mmCIF file of C-alpha atoms in Angstrom:
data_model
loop_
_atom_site.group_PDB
_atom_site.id
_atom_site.type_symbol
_atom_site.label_atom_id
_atom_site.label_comp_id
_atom_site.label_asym_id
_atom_site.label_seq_id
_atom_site.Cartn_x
_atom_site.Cartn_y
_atom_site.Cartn_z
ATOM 1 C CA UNK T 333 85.405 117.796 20.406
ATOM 2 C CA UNK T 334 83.542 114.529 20.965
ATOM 3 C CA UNK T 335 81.800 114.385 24.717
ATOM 4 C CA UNK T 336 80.692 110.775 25.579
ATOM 5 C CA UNK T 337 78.301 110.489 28.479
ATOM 6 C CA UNK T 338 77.844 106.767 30.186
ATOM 7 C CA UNK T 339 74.966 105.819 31.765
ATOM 8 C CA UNK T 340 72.854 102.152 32.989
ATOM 9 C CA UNK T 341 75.585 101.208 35.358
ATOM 10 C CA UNK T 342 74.064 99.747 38.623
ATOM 11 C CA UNK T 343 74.262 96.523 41.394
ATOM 12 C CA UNK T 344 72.961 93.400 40.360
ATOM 13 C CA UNK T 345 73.055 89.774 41.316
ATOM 14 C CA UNK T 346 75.293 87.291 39.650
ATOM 15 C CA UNK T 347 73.256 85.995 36.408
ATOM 16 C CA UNK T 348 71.721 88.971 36.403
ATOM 17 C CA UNK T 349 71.476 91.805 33.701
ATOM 18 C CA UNK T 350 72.611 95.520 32.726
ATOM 19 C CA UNK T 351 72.144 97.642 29.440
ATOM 20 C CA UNK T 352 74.910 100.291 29.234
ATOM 21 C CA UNK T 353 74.621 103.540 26.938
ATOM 22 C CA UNK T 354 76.657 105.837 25.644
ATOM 23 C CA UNK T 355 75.449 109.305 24.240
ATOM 24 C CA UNK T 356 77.699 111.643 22.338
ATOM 25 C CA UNK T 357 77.572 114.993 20.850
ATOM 26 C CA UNK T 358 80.160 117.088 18.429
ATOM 27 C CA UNK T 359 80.397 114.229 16.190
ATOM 28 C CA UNK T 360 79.011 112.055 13.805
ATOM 29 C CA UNK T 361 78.536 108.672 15.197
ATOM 30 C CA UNK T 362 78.768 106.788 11.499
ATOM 31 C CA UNK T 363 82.385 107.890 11.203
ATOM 32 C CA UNK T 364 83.802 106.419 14.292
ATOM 33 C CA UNK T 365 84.851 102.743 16.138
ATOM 34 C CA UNK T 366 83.076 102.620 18.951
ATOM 35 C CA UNK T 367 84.117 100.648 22.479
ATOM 36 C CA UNK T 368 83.060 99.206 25.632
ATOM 37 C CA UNK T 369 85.955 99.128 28.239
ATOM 38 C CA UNK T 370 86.639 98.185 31.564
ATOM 39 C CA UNK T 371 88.634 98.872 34.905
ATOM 40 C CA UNK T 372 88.347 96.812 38.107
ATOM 41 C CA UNK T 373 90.266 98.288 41.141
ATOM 42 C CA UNK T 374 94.215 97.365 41.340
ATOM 43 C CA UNK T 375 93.562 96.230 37.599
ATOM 44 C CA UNK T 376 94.395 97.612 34.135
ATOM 45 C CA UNK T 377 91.588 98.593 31.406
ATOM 46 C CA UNK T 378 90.691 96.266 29.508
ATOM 47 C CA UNK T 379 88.896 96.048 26.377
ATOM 48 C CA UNK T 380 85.253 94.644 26.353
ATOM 49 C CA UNK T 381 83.747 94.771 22.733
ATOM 50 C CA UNK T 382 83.837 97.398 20.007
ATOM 51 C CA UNK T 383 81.940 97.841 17.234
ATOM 52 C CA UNK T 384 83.133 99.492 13.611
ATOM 53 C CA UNK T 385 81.992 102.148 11.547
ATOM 54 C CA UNK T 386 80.451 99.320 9.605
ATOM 55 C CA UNK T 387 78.763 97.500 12.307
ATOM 56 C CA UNK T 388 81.345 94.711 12.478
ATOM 57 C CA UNK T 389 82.049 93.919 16.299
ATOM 58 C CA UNK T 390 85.005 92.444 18.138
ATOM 59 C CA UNK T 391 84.396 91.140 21.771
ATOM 60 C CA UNK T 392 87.220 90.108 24.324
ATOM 61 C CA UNK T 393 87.130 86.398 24.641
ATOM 62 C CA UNK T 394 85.700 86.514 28.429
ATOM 63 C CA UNK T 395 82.066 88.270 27.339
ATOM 64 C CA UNK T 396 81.318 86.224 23.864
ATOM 65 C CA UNK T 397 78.361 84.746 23.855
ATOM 66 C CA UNK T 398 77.027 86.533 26.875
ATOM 67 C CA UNK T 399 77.770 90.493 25.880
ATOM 68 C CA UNK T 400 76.025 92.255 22.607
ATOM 69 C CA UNK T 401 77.383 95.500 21.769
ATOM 70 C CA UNK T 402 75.076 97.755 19.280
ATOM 71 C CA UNK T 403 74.922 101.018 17.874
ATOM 72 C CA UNK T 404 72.036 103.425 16.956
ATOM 73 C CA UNK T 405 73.734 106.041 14.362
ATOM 74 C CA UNK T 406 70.520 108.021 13.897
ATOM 75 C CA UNK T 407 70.776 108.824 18.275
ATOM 76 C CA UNK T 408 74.203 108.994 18.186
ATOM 77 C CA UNK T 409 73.912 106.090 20.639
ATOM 78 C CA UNK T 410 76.272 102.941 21.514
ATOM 79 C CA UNK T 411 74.792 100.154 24.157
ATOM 80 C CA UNK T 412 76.361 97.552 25.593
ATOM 81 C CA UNK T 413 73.725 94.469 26.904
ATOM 82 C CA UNK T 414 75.350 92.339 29.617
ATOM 83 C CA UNK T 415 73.751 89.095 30.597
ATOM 84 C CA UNK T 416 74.788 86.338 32.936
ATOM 85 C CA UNK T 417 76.849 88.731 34.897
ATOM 86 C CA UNK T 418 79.840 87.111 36.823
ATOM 87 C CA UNK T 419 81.171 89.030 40.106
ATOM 88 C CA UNK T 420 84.540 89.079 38.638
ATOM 89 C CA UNK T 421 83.155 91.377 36.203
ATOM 90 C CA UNK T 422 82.612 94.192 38.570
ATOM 91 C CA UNK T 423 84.224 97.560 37.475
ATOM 92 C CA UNK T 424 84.057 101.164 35.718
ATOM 93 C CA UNK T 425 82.884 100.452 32.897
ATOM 94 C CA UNK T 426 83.874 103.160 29.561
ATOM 95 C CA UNK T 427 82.833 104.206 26.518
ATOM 96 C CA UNK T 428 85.647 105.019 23.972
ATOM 97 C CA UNK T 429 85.473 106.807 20.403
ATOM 98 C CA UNK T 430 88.270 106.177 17.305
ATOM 99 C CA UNK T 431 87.523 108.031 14.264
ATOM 100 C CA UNK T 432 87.712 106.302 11.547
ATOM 101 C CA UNK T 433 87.814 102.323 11.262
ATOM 102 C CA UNK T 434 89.550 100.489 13.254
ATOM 103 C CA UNK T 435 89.478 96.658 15.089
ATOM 104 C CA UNK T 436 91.462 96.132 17.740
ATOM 105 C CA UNK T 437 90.512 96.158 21.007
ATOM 106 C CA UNK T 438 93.274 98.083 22.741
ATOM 107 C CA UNK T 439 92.342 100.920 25.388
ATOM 108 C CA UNK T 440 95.688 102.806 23.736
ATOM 109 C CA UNK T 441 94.012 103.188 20.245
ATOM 110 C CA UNK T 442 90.974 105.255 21.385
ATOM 111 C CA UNK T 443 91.168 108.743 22.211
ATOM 112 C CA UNK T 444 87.961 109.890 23.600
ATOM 113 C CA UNK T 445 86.593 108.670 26.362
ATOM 114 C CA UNK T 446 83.383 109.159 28.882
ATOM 115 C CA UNK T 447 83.827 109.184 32.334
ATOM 116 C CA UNK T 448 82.660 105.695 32.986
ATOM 117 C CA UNK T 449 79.677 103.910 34.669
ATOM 118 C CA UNK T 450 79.755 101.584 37.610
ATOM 119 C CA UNK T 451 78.992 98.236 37.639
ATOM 120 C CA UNK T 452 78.457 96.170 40.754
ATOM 121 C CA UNK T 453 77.973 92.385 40.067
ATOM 122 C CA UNK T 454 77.168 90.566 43.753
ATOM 123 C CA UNK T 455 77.659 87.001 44.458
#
């Protein structure tokens, strides 16, 4: 059974900074989508940026330019760097698994998940 683990979550000032990982175990990383999702209080999940078995990546429209998502196959790692942080952007932010190849960003089409990581963006 895949296990995903979060961690890097943290406060920060607006404009500021965060690298977010993701460690698994009982899988191989190479054969799997990989995602970054979100949930703000009183607000649905939504998706951040994945990345394909491939390395292609898909962002949400609100974090190009600003987000990178990566993957390290050999640690069986995903990261997510976040700069220029906006408050709005405050929220539980997930790590997701798909086997297989896949590119949409919809929470619905992943079906492992890690228990999340806060991030706390101040004004």
């Amino acid at each position: 059974q895949v296990q995903l683990v979060e961690s890097g979550g943290g406060s920060v000032q607006a404009g500021g900074s965060l690298r977010l990982s993701c460690g698994g175990s009982g899988y191989t990383l190479s054969n799997y989508c990989l995602g970054w999702f979100r949930q703000a209080p009183g607000k649905e999940r939504e998706g951040v940026a994945l990345i394909d078995n491939y390395g292609g990546t898909v962002y949400a429209a609100s974090v190009k330019g600003r987000f990178t998502i990566s993957r390290d196959n050999a640690k069986n790692a995903l990261y997510l760097q976040m700069n220029s942080l906006k408050p709005e952007e405050t929220a539980m932010y997930s790590c997701a698994a798909r086997k297989g190849w896949w590119s949409l960003l919809r929470p619905e089409s992943f079906d492992s998940w890690g228990q999340g990581t806060q991030v706390t963006v101040s004004s």
